[in-house]
Each structure stands twice: as C-alpha cells, then as structure tokens.
Coordinates of C-alpha atoms in Angstrom, one line a residue:
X589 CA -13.5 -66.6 8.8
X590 CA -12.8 -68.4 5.7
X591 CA -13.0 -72.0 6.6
X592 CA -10.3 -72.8 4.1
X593 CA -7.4 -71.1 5.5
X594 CA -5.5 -74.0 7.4
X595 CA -6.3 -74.5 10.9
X596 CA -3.1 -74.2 11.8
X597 CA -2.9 -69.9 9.8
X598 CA -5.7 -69.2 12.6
X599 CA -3.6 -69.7 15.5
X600 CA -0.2 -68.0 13.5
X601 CA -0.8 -64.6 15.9
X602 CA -0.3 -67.3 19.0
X603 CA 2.5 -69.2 17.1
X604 CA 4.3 -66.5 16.5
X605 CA 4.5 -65.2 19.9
X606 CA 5.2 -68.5 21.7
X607 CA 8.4 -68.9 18.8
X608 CA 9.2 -65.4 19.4
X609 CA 9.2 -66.1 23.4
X610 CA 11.4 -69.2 22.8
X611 CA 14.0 -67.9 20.3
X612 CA 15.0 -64.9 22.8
X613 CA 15.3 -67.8 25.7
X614 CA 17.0 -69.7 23.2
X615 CA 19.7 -67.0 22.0
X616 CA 20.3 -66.3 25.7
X617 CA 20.9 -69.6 26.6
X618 CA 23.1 -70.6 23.9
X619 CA 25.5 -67.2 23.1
X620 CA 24.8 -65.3 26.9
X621 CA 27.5 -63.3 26.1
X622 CA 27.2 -62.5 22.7
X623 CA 23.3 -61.2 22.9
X624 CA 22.5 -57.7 23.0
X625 CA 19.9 -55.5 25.0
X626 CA 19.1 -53.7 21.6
X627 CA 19.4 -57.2 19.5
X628 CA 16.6 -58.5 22.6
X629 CA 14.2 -55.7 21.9
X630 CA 14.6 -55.7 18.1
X631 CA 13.8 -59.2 18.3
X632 CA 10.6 -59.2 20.8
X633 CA 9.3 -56.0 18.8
X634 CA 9.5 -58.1 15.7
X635 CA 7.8 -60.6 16.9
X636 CA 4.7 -58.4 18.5
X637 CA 4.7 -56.8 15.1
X638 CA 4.4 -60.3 13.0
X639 CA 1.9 -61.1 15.3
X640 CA -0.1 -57.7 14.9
X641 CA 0.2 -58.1 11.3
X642 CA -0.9 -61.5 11.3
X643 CA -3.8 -60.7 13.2
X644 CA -5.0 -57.7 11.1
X645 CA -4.2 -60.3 7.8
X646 CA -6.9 -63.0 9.0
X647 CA -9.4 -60.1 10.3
X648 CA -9.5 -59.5 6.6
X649 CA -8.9 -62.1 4.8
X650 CA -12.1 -64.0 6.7
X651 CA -15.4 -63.8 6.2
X652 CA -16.2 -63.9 10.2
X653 CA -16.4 -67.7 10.6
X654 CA -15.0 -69.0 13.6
X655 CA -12.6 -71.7 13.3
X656 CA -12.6 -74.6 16.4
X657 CA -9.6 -76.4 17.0
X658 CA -8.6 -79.4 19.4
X659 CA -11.9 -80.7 20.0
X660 CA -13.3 -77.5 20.1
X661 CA -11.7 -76.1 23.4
X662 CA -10.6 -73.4 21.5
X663 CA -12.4 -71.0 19.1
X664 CA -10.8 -68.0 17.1
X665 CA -13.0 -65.7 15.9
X666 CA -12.8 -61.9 15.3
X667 CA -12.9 -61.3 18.7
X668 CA -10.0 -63.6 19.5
X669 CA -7.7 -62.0 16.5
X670 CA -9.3 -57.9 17.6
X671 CA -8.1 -58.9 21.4
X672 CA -4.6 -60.4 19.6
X673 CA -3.9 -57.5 18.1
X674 CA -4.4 -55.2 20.8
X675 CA -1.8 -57.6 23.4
X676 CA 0.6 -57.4 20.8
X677 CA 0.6 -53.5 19.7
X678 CA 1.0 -53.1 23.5
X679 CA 3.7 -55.6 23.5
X680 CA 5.5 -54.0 21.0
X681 CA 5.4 -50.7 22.5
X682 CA 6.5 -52.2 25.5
X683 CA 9.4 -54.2 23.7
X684 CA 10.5 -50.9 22.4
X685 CA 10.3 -49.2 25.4
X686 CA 12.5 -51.2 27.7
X687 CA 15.2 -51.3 25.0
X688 CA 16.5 -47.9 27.2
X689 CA 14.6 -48.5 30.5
X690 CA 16.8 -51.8 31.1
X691 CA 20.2 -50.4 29.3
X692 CA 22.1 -51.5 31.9
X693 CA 20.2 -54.7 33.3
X694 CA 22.3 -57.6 33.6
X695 CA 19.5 -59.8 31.9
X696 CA 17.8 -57.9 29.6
X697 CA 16.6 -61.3 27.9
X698 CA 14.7 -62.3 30.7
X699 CA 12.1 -59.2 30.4
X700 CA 11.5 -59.5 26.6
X701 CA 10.8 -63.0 27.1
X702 CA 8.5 -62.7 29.8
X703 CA 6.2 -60.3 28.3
X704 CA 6.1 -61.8 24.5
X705 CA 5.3 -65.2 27.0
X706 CA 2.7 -63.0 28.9
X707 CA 0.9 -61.8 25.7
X708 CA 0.9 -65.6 24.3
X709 CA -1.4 -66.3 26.9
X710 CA -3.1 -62.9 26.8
X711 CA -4.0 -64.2 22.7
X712 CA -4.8 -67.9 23.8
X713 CA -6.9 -66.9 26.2
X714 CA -8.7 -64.4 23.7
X715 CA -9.4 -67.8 21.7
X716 CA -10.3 -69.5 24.7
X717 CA -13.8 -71.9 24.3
X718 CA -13.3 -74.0 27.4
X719 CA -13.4 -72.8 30.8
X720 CA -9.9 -75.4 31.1
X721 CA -8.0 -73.1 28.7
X722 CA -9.2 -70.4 30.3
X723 CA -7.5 -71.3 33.5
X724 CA -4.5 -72.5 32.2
X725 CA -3.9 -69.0 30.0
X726 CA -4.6 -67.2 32.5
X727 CA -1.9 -68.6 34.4
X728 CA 0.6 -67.9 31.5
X729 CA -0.8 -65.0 31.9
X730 CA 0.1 -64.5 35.5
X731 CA 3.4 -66.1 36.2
X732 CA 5.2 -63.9 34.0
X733 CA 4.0 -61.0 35.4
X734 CA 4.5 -61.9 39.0
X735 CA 8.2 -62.2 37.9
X736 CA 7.8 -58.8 36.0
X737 CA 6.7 -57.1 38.8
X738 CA 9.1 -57.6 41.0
X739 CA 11.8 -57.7 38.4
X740 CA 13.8 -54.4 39.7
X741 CA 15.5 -57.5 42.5
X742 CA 17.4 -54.3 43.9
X743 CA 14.6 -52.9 44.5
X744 CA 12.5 -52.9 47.8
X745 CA 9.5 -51.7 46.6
X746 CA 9.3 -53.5 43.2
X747 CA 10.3 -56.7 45.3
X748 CA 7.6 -55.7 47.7
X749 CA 4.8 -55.2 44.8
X750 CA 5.8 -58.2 43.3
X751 CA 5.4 -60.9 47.1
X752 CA 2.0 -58.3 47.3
X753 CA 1.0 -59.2 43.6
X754 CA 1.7 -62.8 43.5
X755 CA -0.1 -63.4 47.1
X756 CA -3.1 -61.9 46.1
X757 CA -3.2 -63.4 42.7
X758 CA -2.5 -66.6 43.8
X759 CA -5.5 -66.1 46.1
X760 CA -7.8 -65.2 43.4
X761 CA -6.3 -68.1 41.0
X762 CA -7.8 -70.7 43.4
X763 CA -11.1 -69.0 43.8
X764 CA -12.0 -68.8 40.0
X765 CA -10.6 -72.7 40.2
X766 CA -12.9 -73.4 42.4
X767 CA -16.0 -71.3 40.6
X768 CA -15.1 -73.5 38.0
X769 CA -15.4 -76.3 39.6
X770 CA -18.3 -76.1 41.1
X771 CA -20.1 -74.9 37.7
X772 CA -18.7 -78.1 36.0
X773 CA -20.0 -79.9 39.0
X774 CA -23.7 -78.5 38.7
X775 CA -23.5 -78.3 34.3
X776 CA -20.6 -81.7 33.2
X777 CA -18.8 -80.1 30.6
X778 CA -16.5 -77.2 30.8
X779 CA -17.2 -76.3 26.7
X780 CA -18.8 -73.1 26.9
X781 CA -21.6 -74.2 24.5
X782 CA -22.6 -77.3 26.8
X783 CA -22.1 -75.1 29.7
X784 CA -24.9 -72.7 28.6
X785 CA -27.3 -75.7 27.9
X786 CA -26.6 -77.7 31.1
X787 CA -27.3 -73.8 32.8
X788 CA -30.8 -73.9 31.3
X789 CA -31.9 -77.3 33.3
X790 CA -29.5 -77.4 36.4
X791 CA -32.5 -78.8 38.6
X792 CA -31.2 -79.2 42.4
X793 CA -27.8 -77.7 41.2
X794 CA -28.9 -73.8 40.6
X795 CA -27.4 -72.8 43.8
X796 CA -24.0 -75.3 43.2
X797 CA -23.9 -73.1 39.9
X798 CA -24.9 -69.8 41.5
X799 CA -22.1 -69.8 43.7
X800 CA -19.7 -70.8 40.9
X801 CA -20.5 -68.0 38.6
X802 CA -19.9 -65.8 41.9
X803 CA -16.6 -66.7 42.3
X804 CA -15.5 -66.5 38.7
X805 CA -16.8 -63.1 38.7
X806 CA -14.8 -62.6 41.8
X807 CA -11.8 -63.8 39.5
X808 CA -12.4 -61.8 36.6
X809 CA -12.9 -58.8 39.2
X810 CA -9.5 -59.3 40.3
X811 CA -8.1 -59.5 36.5
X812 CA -9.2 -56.2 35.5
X813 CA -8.4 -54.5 38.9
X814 CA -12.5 -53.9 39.4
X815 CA -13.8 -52.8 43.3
X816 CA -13.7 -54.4 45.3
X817 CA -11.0 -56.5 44.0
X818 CA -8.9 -53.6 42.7
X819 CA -6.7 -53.1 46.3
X820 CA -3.6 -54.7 44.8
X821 CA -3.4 -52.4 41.3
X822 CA -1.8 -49.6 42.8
X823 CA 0.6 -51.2 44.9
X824 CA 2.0 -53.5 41.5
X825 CA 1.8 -50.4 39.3
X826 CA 3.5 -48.3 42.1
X827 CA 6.1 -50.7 42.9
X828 CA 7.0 -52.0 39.3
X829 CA 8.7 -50.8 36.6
X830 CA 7.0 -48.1 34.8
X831 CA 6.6 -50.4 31.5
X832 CA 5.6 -53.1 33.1
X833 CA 2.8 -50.8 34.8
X834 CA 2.3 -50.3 31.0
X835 CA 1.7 -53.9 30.2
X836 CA -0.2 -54.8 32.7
X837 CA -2.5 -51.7 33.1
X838 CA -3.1 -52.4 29.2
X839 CA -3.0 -55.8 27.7
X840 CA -3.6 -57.7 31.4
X841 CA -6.5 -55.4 32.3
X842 CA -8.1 -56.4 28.2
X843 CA -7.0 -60.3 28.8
X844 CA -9.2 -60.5 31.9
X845 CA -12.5 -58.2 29.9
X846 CA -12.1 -60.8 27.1
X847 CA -12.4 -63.6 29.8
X848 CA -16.0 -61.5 30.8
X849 CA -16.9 -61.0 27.2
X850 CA -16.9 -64.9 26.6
X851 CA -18.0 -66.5 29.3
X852 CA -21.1 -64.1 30.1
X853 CA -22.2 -64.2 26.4
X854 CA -21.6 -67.8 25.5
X855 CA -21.0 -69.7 28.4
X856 CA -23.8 -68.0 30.5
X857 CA -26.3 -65.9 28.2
X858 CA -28.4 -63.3 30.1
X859 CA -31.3 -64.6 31.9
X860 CA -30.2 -68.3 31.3
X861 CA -29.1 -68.2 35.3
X862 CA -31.6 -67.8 37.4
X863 CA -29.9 -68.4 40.7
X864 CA -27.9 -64.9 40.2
X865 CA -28.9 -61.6 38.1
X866 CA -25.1 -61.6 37.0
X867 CA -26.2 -58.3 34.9
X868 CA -26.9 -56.5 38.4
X869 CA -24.1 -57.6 39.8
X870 CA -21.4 -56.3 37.1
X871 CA -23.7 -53.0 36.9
X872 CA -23.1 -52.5 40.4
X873 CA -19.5 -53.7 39.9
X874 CA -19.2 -50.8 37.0
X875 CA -20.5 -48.2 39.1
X876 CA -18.2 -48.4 42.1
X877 CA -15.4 -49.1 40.3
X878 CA -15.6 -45.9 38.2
X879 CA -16.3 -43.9 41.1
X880 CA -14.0 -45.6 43.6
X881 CA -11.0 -45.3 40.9
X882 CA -11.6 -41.9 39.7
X883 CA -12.0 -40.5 43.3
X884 CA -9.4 -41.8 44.6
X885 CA -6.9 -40.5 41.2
X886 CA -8.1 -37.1 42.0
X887 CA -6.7 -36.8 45.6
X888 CA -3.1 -38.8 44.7
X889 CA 0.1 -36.9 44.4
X890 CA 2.3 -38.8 42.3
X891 CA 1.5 -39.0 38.7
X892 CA 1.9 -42.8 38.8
X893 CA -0.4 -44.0 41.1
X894 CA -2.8 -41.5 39.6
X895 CA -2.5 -43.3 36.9
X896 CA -3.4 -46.9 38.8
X897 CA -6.3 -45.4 40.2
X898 CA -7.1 -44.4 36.6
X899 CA -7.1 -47.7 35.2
X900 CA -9.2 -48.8 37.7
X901 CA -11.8 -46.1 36.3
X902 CA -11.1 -46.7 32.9
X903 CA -12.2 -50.6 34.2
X904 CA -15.5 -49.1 35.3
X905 CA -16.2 -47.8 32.2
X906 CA -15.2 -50.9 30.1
X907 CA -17.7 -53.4 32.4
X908 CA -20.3 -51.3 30.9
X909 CA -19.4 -53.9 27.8
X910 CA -21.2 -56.6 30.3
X911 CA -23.3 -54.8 32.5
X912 CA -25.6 -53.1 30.0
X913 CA -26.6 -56.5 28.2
X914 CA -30.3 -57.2 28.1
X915 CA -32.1 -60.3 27.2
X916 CA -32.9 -60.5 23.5
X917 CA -32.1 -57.3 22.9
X918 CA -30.8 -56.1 19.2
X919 CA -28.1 -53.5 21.3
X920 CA -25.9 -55.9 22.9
X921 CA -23.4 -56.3 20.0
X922 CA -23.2 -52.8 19.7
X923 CA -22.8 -51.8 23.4
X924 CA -20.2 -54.8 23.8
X925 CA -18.4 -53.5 21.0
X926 CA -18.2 -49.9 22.6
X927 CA -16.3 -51.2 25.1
X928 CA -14.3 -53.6 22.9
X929 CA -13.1 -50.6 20.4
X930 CA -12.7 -48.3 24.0
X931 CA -9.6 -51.2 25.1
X932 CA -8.0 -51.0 21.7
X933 CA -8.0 -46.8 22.2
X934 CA -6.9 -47.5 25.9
X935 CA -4.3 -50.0 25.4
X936 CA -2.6 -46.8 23.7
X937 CA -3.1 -43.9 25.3
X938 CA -2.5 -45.6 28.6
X939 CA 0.7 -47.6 27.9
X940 CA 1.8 -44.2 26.3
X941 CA 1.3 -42.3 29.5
X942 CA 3.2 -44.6 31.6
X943 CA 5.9 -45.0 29.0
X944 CA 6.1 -41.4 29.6
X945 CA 6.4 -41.9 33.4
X946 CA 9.2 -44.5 32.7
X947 CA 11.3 -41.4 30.9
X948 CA 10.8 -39.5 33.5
X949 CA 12.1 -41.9 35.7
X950 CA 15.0 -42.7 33.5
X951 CA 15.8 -38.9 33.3
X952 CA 15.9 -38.9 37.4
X953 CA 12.7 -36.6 37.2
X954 CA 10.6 -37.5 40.7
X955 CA 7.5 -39.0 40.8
X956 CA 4.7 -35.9 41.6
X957 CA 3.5 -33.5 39.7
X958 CA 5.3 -30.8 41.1
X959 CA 8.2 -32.9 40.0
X960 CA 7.0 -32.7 36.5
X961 CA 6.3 -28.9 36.3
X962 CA 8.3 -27.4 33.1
X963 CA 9.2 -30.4 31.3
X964 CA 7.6 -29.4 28.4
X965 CA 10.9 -26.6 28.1
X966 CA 13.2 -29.2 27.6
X967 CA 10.9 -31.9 26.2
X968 CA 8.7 -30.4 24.3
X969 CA 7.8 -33.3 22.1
X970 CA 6.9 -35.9 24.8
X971 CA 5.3 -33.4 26.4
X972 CA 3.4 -32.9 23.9
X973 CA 2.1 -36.7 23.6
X974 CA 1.6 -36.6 27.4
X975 CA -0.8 -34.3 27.0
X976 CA -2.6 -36.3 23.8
X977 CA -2.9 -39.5 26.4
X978 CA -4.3 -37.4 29.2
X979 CA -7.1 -35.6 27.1
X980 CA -7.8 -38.6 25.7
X981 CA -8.4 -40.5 28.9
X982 CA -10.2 -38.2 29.7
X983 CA -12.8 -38.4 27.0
X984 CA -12.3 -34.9 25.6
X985 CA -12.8 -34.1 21.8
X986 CA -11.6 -34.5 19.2
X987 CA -9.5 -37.4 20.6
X988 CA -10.2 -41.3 20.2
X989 CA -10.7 -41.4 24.1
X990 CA -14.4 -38.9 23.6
X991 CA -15.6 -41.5 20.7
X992 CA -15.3 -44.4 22.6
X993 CA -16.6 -43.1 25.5
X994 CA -19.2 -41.8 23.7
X995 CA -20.3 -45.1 21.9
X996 CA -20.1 -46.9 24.3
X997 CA -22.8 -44.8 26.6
X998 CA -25.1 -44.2 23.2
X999 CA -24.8 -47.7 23.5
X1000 CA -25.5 -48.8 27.3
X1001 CA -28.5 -45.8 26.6
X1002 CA -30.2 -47.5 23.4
X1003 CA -29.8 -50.9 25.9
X1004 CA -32.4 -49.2 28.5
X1005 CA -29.2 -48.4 30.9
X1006 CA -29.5 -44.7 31.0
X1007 CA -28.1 -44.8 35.0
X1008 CA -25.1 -46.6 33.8
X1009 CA -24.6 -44.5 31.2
X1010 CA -24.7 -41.0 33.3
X1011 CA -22.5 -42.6 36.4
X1012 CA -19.9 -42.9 33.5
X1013 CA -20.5 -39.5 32.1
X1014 CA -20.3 -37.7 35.6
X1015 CA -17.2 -39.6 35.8
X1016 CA -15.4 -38.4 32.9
X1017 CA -15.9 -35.5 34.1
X1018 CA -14.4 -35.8 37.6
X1019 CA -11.2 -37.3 35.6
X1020 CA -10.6 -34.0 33.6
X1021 CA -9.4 -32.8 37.0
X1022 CA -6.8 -34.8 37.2
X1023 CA -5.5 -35.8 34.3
X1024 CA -5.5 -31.4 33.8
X1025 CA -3.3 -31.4 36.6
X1026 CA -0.5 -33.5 34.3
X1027 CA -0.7 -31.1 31.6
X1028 CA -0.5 -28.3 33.8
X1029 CA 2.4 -28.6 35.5
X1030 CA 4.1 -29.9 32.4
X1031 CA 2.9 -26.6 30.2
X1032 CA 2.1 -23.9 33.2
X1033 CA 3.8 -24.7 36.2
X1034 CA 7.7 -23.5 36.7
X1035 CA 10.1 -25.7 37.7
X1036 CA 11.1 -25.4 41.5
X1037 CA 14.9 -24.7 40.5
X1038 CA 16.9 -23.4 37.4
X1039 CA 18.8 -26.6 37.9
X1040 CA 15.8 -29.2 38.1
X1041 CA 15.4 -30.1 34.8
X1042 CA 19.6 -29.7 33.7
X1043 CA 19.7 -33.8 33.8
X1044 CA 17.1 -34.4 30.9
X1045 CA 20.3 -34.0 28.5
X1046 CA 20.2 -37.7 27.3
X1047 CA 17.1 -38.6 25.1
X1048 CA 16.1 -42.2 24.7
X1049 CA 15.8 -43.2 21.4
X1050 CA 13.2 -46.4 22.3
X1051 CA 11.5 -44.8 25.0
X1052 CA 11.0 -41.5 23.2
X1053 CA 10.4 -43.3 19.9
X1054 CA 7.3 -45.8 22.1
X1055 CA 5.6 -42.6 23.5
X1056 CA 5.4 -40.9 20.2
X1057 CA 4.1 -44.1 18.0
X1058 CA 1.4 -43.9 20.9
X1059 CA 0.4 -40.8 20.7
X1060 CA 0.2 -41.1 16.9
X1061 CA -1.6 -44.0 17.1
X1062 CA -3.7 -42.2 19.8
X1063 CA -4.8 -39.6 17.0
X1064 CA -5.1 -41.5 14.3
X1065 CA -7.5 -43.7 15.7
X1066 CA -9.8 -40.6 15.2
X1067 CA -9.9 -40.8 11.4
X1068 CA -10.1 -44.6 11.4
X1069 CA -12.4 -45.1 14.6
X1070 CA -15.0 -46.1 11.8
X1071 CA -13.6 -49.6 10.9
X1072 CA -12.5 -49.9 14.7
X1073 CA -15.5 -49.6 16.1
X1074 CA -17.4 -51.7 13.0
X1075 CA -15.3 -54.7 13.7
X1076 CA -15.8 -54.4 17.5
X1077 CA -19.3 -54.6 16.7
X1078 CA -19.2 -57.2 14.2
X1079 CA -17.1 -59.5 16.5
X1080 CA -19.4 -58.8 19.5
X1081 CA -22.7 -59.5 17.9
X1082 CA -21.6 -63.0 16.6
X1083 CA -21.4 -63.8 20.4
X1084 CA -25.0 -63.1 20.6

C-alpha cells in the first residue's frame, strides 16, 4: 500500500463501521419513536457498503505496502482490507435481510447495531499485529453475537442457544487468554514479529510455549466451529435467527481463519516451533472436521442444521489454507490464498442459503425438507438461487464453489499434501448428497397438501432482494474469480 495515503484512510473500512454502529445507537437513543425498521436497515446497509467500497478503493489504490499504526500493534495490509470486505458484503446482506425478518420487532435498532459492531471487530481483528488486539477484537467480536443469538427473548430455543453459546465461548475466551499468556511468558512481547524471534531461542521455555500455541489453536478451533471444538455450531445456528445463522456461519467463521492466517505465518512460521508440529496438528484438525461435518449434514432432517453441519465442512476445507504450509516452500502463498478467495465465495453462497431458510421461516414454511418440497411453484425465483448456493457448496461446475475448491487442492497438491487434498475431494463428493436433497424437494418433490404452500402470498422485498444479490454475486464470481483469487494470493504470499 501506498505509504502516502494518511494513516488514518487505512483504517476508513474500520471507521466507518464503528460510526455506522454508533449513529444507529445514537438515532435510537435520541428519536426512539421516530426511527424506523426500514430507516435502521437502510442505514446499517449503507454503512457495510461504504465500508466494502472503501476497502476495494485502498486494495487498488496501494501498491501492497502494509501500513503499521499505534506502535505497530496493528498492520493493514491486503489481507486485512480482502478479510474487510468480505465481513462487510456479508453485513450488508444481512442488514438487508432483517429489514423483513424483524418487521415487527420492537427494537429493530438493537440488531443492526450489533452486527455493523460485530463486523467492526471482525475488520480490526483482520488488521490485527498484536496477539493484545487480537483478544480484545475478538471479544467485539463475541459479545455481540452472544446477544444476537439469543435475540428472539420469546423464544426458548434461541434463548437456549444463546446461555449454550455464550457458556461455551466464554470457556474458550479464557483458554486462548491463557495460551497467550503463557507464549508472552516463554517469548516477552506480544508483537507478532518479536514473537516469531523470541520462538526461535525459547531455551528452558519451549514447552511454556508449546502448550500456549496448543491452547490458542484450541481457540481458533472454537472460532471457526472446527472438530472437536465444533459441538456448539449447530445448537447457535439451530436456535438463532436464521440471519444471524447467516452472519455468523459467514463473517465469524472468516474472522476466526484470519486469526490462523496471521498468527501461524507471522507470529509462528513453520518449523520455527519445535515443541509442537502445529502443521500436523491443523492437518489432522482439517481432516476430521470435513469428515465429521459432512457426515453428520448427510443424515440431518432439517435443512438448517444441515446447513450448520455444513459449515463445519466447509471449515475443513478452509484449514487446508494452514495445514498444507511447508517450510520454505514457494506454494504457501498460493495454497493460503485458495482458501482465502474460497471464504470470500463462501461468505456468499452460504449467507444466501440461510437467508433463504429465514424466508422460509417468515413464510411459516417448516424446517425439513419435506417441508420445502414444491416451493419452487410458488417461488420460482428464490428457488432458483437456492439451488445456485447448494451446487456451489457443493463444488460442482461451473459455479464459484468448484474453482475454489479446486485451487485450493491444486494448491495443498503442488505443497506435497496430496492426502489432504483427496480427504477434501471425497468430501465434496459426500456433500452433493445433501445439498441434492435441497434442490430436490424444492424442484421434484410435491408438496404434502394443495394447501401447504397457500401462505407464501406475501414476498419480502429485503429478504428476497438479499438472496438474489447472493446468488448473483455467487455467479459472477465465476467470470471475475481471476482477480479474486490473484489478490488472495498476492495478500497471502506477503505473509511469507
């Protein structure tokens, strides 16, 4: 990035969504009753968009110097601003969404200003260069979305999800604390740069260190919903409202990869850690959590959990952006970016298919697939788009979902991880089954009565009008996957 744009122009993407965050708190409080759900959500999607466009501006307008600010703690980079923009298309879509979900919630400000405060700590922590900042966004990160979770207060099960959610994360929290603590015990600095030195002479403290990096792989495990850490996904997904299963299954899941990407490239390099083969372990970690999460899909009923145990696979196949890494080797930017450009594709498709979940619900449609069966007769167009996000989760031509897929194992295969590689192909083809079953009953299947579908009268204009943009967006991506998956590349071989 051009070192003369003003310090202050690289953080705009996180200015803008912290002022966004505080002006809807800020109309609420002031004019309660004269704010409006849709003036809330026009103002939120704004916002993400500013912040998307802002992002997209400095990609471009930079040369791909990093810029450090506040005594170097924090770094943005094109990783940082391709991360950004991917929290704050989500956000958007999100934004727009819940304009029709939450039509007749009594504090609709509350939501929109929970999730733009959510993604603000999703982009600081993108920026992140201290293992400090990283704790604290990650927090912003979390506290919102405990809330978010269980924000349906009449409802048991989203209230449930939400005690399940926070205990768990709280859980986690203080075990990546404490990793952290122990590796600035064993290294004195918590500057990811003077982390990696302090790794390469630890002396007595390689197991104080060893056990550290354990834990905040533990952590980071628990972020992205990876085995064996993955136990409270379904639940929160389940139990919250379907866009909030949106936002977290999307820009949450990329907020906790970017916390790998960093840490395990600059903080601690391959082979720089002797006490633990961290490259094993998230290889292992990869491999169980495809398998575990696309298993499990294949045998659920309702189309939203399917969906949580989906993500779960999809985090499998994203950790093969860490566990395919090798020592000196010329591949890593190119694997890491794989799995970089496959969360931009994801944060898409997937947010669309649970935005499509959350019409459903809003029509009164239930939750399994037999429930679905016909819609595409009376919703032919978000039908339609359902089927674009499950074929392209599923990795099938000619959609973005089979190109990122398929860079990513070209690239964990040019890295000498040929296992890795096939675990994840076998994989993708287990999901077809699945995801199949969506589009089936949608397309094929009959619905159980003449009078099962009569209450999809009523379409929503936000929800209908997210869940197309992301299907568009889904297909476009196919045409301009070049420059995607270029800048991922470019962004993940400077970590190197």
């Amino acid at each position: 990035m051009d070192s003369t744009l003003p310090n202050l122009a690289a953080l705009l993407p996180v200015l803008l969504l912290a002022f966004t965050g505080l002006a809807l708190l800020l109309v609420d409080t002031i004019s309660p009753d004269a704010r409006s759900n849709t003036s809330m959500a026009i103002v939120g999607a704004v916002g993400s968009l500013a912040a998307l466009a802002a992002s997209v501006w400095l990609v471009v307008a930079g040369g791909g110097e990093p810029i450090t600010l506040l005594a170097e703690a924090i770094k943005v980079d094109t990783m940082a601003l391709f991360f950004t923009a991917i929290f704050a298309s989500v956000t958007a879509l999100v934004v727009v969404a819940a304009h029709d979900y939450f039509h007749d919630h009594p504090s609709p400000a509350a939501f929109y200003s929970l999730v733009v405060f959510a993604a603000t700590g999703m982009a600081l922590l993108a920026a992140a260069n201290s293992l400090a900042v990283v704790f604290v966004a990650l927090e912003m990160v979390s506290l919102p979305s405990y809330v978010l979770v269980a924000y349906l207060k009449e409802n048991r099960g989203s209230v449930e999800a939400g005690m399940k959610y926070f205990l768990v994360g709280a859980l986690s929290s203080a075990i990546f604390l404490f990793g952290i603590s122990l590796v600035y015990a064993a290294t004195g600095s918590l500057l990811f740069a003077d982390v990696a030195e302090g790794i390469g002479s630890l002396d007595g403290l390689a197991g104080v260190a060893g056990i550290g990096i354990v834990m905040i792989v533990g952590g980071i495990a628990f972020k992205t919903a990876s085995v064996p850490f993955h136990f409270w996904a379904p639940e929160a997904y389940e139990g919250a409202p379907a866009p909030v299963s949106a936002f977290l299954s999307s820009a949450s899941k990329a907020a906790g990869f970017v916390v790998a990407f960093r840490l395990f490239t600059e903080a601690f390099p391959v082979g720089a850690a002797p006490a633990i083969d961290w490259v094993l372990a998230f290889g292992i970690l990869a491999a169980v959590t495809m398998t575990l999460g696309n298993f499990a899909a294949a045998v659920q009923e309702e189309v939203k959990r399917m969906l949580a145990y989906s993500s779960i696979g999809h985090a499998g196949y994203v950790l093969i952006g860490v566990a395919a890494l090798s020592q000196g080797s010329g591949g890593n930017g190119a694997v890491m970016g794989a799995a970089m450009a496959h969360l931009l594709v994801y944060g898409f498709m997937n947010t669309g298919a649970f935005l499509f979940v959350a019409m459903a619900e809003r029509w009164g449609v239930g939750r399994t697939f037999e429930d679905y069966a016909g819609l595409a007769k009376r919703a032919p167009v978000a039908s339609t788009a359902m089927a674009v996000f499950m074929f392209s989760l599923a990795g099938l031509p000619p959609f973005a979902g089979f190109f990122s897929k398929y860079f990513l194992f070209m690239g964990a295969i040019d890295n000498g991880f040929l296992w890795l590689a096939a675990v994840g192909a076998v994989n993708s083809v287990i999901s077809l089954y699945y995801y199949s079953r969506v589009v089936k009953a949608l397309f094929i299947d009959d619905p159980a009565s003449s009078s099962a579908l009569d209450a999809i009268d009523v379409r929503p204009t936000g929800l209908y009008a997210a869940v197309v943009f992301a299907a568009v967006a889904t297909v476009l991506l196919l045409p301009g996957f070049g420059p995607v998956i270029e800048t991922a590349e470019a962004a993940a071989s400077a970590l190197f």
